[in-house]
CSV table of C-alpha atoms and ligand atoms in Angstrom, one decimal:
chain,number,residue,atom,x,y,z
A,1,MET,CA,52.2,-91.6,-39.4
A,2,HIS,CA,50.7,-89.9,-42.3
A,3,LYS,CA,52.0,-86.5,-43.4
A,4,ILE,CA,49.0,-84.6,-44.7
A,5,TYR,CA,49.1,-81.5,-47.0
A,6,PHE,CA,45.9,-79.6,-46.6
A,7,ALA,CA,45.2,-77.2,-49.5
A,8,GLY,CA,42.7,-74.4,-49.5
A,9,SER,CA,42.2,-71.0,-51.0
A,10,ILE,CA,44.3,-68.1,-49.8
A,11,SER,CA,44.9,-65.6,-52.6
A,12,GLY,CA,41.8,-67.1,-54.4
A,13,GLY,CA,39.7,-65.6,-51.6
A,14,ARG,CA,39.1,-66.4,-47.9
A,15,GLU,CA,35.3,-66.9,-48.1
A,16,ASP,CA,35.6,-70.5,-46.8
A,17,VAL,CA,38.0,-69.6,-44.0
A,18,ASP,CA,35.5,-71.0,-41.5
A,19,VAL,CA,35.1,-74.3,-43.4
A,20,TYR,CA,38.9,-75.2,-43.3
A,21,PRO,CA,39.7,-75.3,-39.5
A,22,PRO,CA,37.3,-78.1,-38.5
A,23,ILE,CA,38.5,-80.2,-41.5
A,24,ILE,CA,42.1,-79.6,-40.6
A,25,GLU,CA,41.4,-80.5,-37.0
A,26,TYR,CA,39.7,-83.7,-38.0
A,27,LEU,CA,42.5,-84.6,-40.3
A,28,GLY,CA,44.8,-84.4,-37.3
A,29,ARG,CA,43.3,-87.7,-36.2
A,30,TYR,CA,45.0,-89.4,-39.1
A,31,GLY,CA,48.4,-87.7,-39.1
A,32,LYS,CA,50.4,-84.6,-39.0
A,33,VAL,CA,48.8,-81.7,-41.0
A,34,LEU,CA,51.8,-79.8,-42.4
A,35,THR,CA,49.7,-76.8,-43.5
A,36,GLU,CA,47.6,-75.9,-40.4
A,37,HIS,CA,48.0,-72.2,-41.2
A,38,ILE,CA,45.5,-72.5,-44.1
A,39,GLY,CA,42.8,-72.5,-41.5
A,40,ASN,CA,44.2,-69.5,-39.7
A,41,LYS,CA,41.4,-66.9,-39.6
A,42,ALA,CA,43.8,-64.1,-39.0
A,43,MET,CA,45.5,-64.8,-42.4
A,44,THR,CA,43.9,-62.6,-45.0
A,45,GLN,CA,43.9,-62.9,-48.8
A,46,MET,CA,47.3,-61.2,-48.6
A,47,GLY,CA,48.6,-64.3,-46.9
A,48,GLU,CA,51.6,-64.8,-44.5
A,49,SER,CA,54.1,-62.0,-43.9
A,50,ILE,CA,57.1,-64.0,-45.1
A,51,PRO,CA,58.8,-63.6,-48.4
A,52,LEU,CA,56.7,-65.0,-51.3
A,53,ALA,CA,59.7,-67.0,-52.6
A,54,GLU,CA,59.9,-68.6,-49.2
A,55,ILE,CA,56.2,-69.5,-49.2
A,56,TYR,CA,56.5,-71.2,-52.6
A,57,ARG,CA,59.7,-73.1,-51.6
A,58,ARG,CA,58.3,-74.2,-48.3
A,59,ASP,CA,55.0,-75.3,-49.7
A,60,MET,CA,56.6,-77.3,-52.5
A,61,GLU,CA,58.9,-79.0,-50.0
A,62,TRP,CA,55.9,-79.9,-47.8
A,63,LEU,CA,54.1,-81.3,-50.9
A,64,SER,CA,57.0,-83.5,-51.6
A,65,GLU,CA,57.2,-84.7,-48.0
A,66,ALA,CA,53.4,-85.4,-47.7
A,67,ASN,CA,52.0,-88.8,-48.6
A,68,ILE,CA,48.5,-87.5,-48.4
A,69,VAL,CA,47.0,-84.4,-50.1
A,70,VAL,CA,43.5,-83.2,-49.0
A,71,ALA,CA,42.1,-80.2,-50.8
A,72,GLU,CA,39.0,-78.2,-50.2
A,73,VAL,CA,38.2,-77.2,-53.8
A,74,THR,CA,35.0,-75.3,-53.5
A,75,LYS,CA,36.5,-71.9,-53.4
A,76,VAL,CA,38.3,-71.6,-56.7
A,77,SER,CA,42.0,-71.1,-56.2
A,78,LEU,CA,44.8,-71.1,-58.8
A,79,GLY,CA,47.3,-72.2,-56.1
A,80,VAL,CA,45.2,-75.2,-55.0
A,81,GLY,CA,44.8,-76.2,-58.7
A,82,TYR,CA,48.5,-75.8,-59.3
A,83,GLU,CA,49.4,-77.9,-56.2
A,84,LEU,CA,47.0,-80.7,-57.3
A,85,GLY,CA,48.3,-80.6,-60.9
A,86,ARG,CA,51.9,-80.8,-59.7
A,87,MET,CA,51.1,-83.8,-57.6
A,88,VAL,CA,49.1,-85.6,-60.3
A,89,GLU,CA,52.1,-85.2,-62.6
A,90,ARG,CA,54.6,-86.3,-60.0
A,91,ASN,CA,52.5,-89.4,-59.2
A,92,ILE,CA,53.1,-90.7,-62.7
A,93,SER,CA,56.8,-91.2,-62.0
A,94,LEU,CA,56.5,-92.4,-58.4
A,95,PRO,CA,56.5,-96.2,-57.6
A,96,LYS,CA,53.1,-97.5,-56.5
A,97,GLU,CA,53.9,-97.6,-52.8
A,98,LYS,CA,55.1,-93.9,-52.9
A,99,LYS,CA,52.2,-92.5,-54.9
A,100,LYS,CA,50.4,-89.7,-53.1
A,101,GLU,CA,46.8,-90.3,-52.2
A,102,MET,CA,44.7,-87.3,-53.0
A,103,LEU,CA,41.2,-86.4,-51.8
A,104,CYS,CA,39.3,-83.3,-53.0
A,105,LEU,CA,36.3,-82.2,-51.0
A,106,TYR,CA,33.7,-80.2,-52.9
A,107,ARG,CA,30.5,-78.5,-51.9
A,108,PRO,CA,28.2,-78.4,-55.0
A,109,GLN,CA,26.7,-75.0,-55.5
A,110,LYS,CA,23.9,-73.9,-57.8
A,111,GLY,CA,25.1,-72.3,-61.0
A,112,ARG,CA,28.7,-73.4,-60.4
A,113,ARG,CA,30.7,-76.4,-61.6
A,114,LEU,CA,34.0,-77.9,-60.5
A,115,SER,CA,36.6,-77.5,-63.2
A,116,PRO,CA,36.9,-80.6,-65.4
A,117,MET,CA,40.6,-80.3,-64.9
A,118,ILE,CA,40.0,-81.4,-61.3
A,119,SER,CA,36.8,-83.5,-61.6
A,120,GLN,CA,38.1,-85.6,-64.5
A,121,SER,CA,41.6,-86.3,-63.3
A,122,GLU,CA,42.0,-90.0,-62.6
A,123,SER,CA,44.5,-89.5,-59.8
A,124,LEU,CA,42.1,-87.3,-57.8
A,125,GLU,CA,39.3,-88.7,-55.6
A,126,ILE,CA,36.5,-86.1,-55.6
A,127,VAL,CA,33.8,-86.3,-52.9
A,128,GLU,CA,30.9,-83.9,-52.8
A,129,TYR,CA,29.6,-83.0,-49.4
A,130,GLY,CA,27.2,-80.5,-47.7
A,131,THR,CA,27.7,-80.7,-44.0
A,132,PHE,CA,30.7,-81.2,-41.8
A,133,GLU,CA,29.4,-84.6,-40.8
A,134,GLU,CA,29.5,-85.6,-44.5
A,135,ALA,CA,33.0,-84.2,-44.8
A,136,LYS,CA,34.1,-86.3,-41.8
A,137,ALA,CA,32.5,-89.4,-43.3
A,138,ALA,CA,34.3,-88.8,-46.6
A,139,ILE,CA,37.6,-88.4,-44.8
A,140,ASP,CA,37.1,-91.6,-42.8
A,141,ALA,CA,36.2,-93.5,-46.0
A,142,PHE,CA,39.3,-92.1,-47.7
A,143,PHE,CA,41.7,-93.1,-45.0
A,144,ALA,CA,40.1,-96.6,-44.7
A,145,SER,CA,40.8,-97.0,-48.4
A,146,VAL,CA,44.4,-95.8,-48.1
A,147,LYS,CA,45.0,-98.3,-45.3
A,148,GLU,CA,43.8,-101.2,-47.5
A,149,LYS,CA,46.3,-100.4,-50.3
B,201,6IA,O1,46.2,-69.2,-55.2
B,201,6IA,P1,46.0,-69.4,-53.7
B,201,6IA,O2,46.8,-68.5,-52.8
B,201,6IA,O3,44.5,-69.4,-53.3
B,201,6IA,O4,46.6,-70.9,-53.4
B,201,6IA,C1,46.4,-71.5,-52.1
B,201,6IA,C2,47.3,-72.6,-51.9
B,201,6IA,O5,48.7,-72.2,-52.2
B,201,6IA,C3,47.3,-73.1,-50.5
B,201,6IA,O6,46.9,-74.5,-50.5
B,201,6IA,C4,48.7,-72.9,-50.0
B,201,6IA,O7,49.4,-74.1,-49.7
B,201,6IA,C5,49.4,-72.2,-51.0
B,201,6IA,N1,49.6,-70.8,-50.7
B,201,6IA,C6,49.3,-69.7,-51.4
B,201,6IA,N2,49.6,-68.6,-50.8
B,201,6IA,C7,50.1,-68.9,-49.7
B,201,6IA,C8,50.6,-68.1,-48.6
B,201,6IA,N3,50.6,-66.8,-48.7
B,201,6IA,N4,51.1,-68.7,-47.5
B,201,6IA,C9,51.1,-70.1,-47.4
B,201,6IA,N5,50.6,-70.9,-48.4
B,201,6IA,C10,50.2,-70.3,-49.5
B,201,6IA,C11,50.3,-66.0,-49.8
B,201,6IA,C12,50.8,-64.6,-49.7
B,201,6IA,C13,50.4,-63.7,-50.9
B,201,6IA,C14,49.0,-63.9,-51.3
B,201,6IA,C15,50.8,-62.3,-50.6
């Protein structure tokens, strides 16, 4: 079973808090989502009420454990960028069969642009979407390609 790390903005702002839960639920078809709390509407920008060092340690552990990383990257978040960067770097030293597969879902918006640090990274698959139906199709296609590898 896949272990999926879903990444989405917390401190970066919770404007997309309604976008994350249906994606997280849909990902559940494909494996265990380690970070279901990202879609918790009760969690504010101030995050979870556990020590910050503990959040960092636990999230880094889950990232190591996960074989799949799916990030919703529309709402700019330092933490999401950091997590993706760490995994891109780690992939370099992992053997082929252990490499993390990474999907970034992005909703294009007028007057905005996805950071080239994300859009130009070869290890990241970026899919633009508008509707939830399109997000589901992107997730299906991603997992189909993971299976073929
Ligand atoms: O920079 P951001 O907070 O937007 O980064 C979001 C990413 O970092 C998510 O994908 C999470 O995995 C992780 N993350 C950041 N903050 C938290 C958090 N509480 N709880 C769980 N995961 C987190 C933050 C508390 C703090 C704002 C007071």
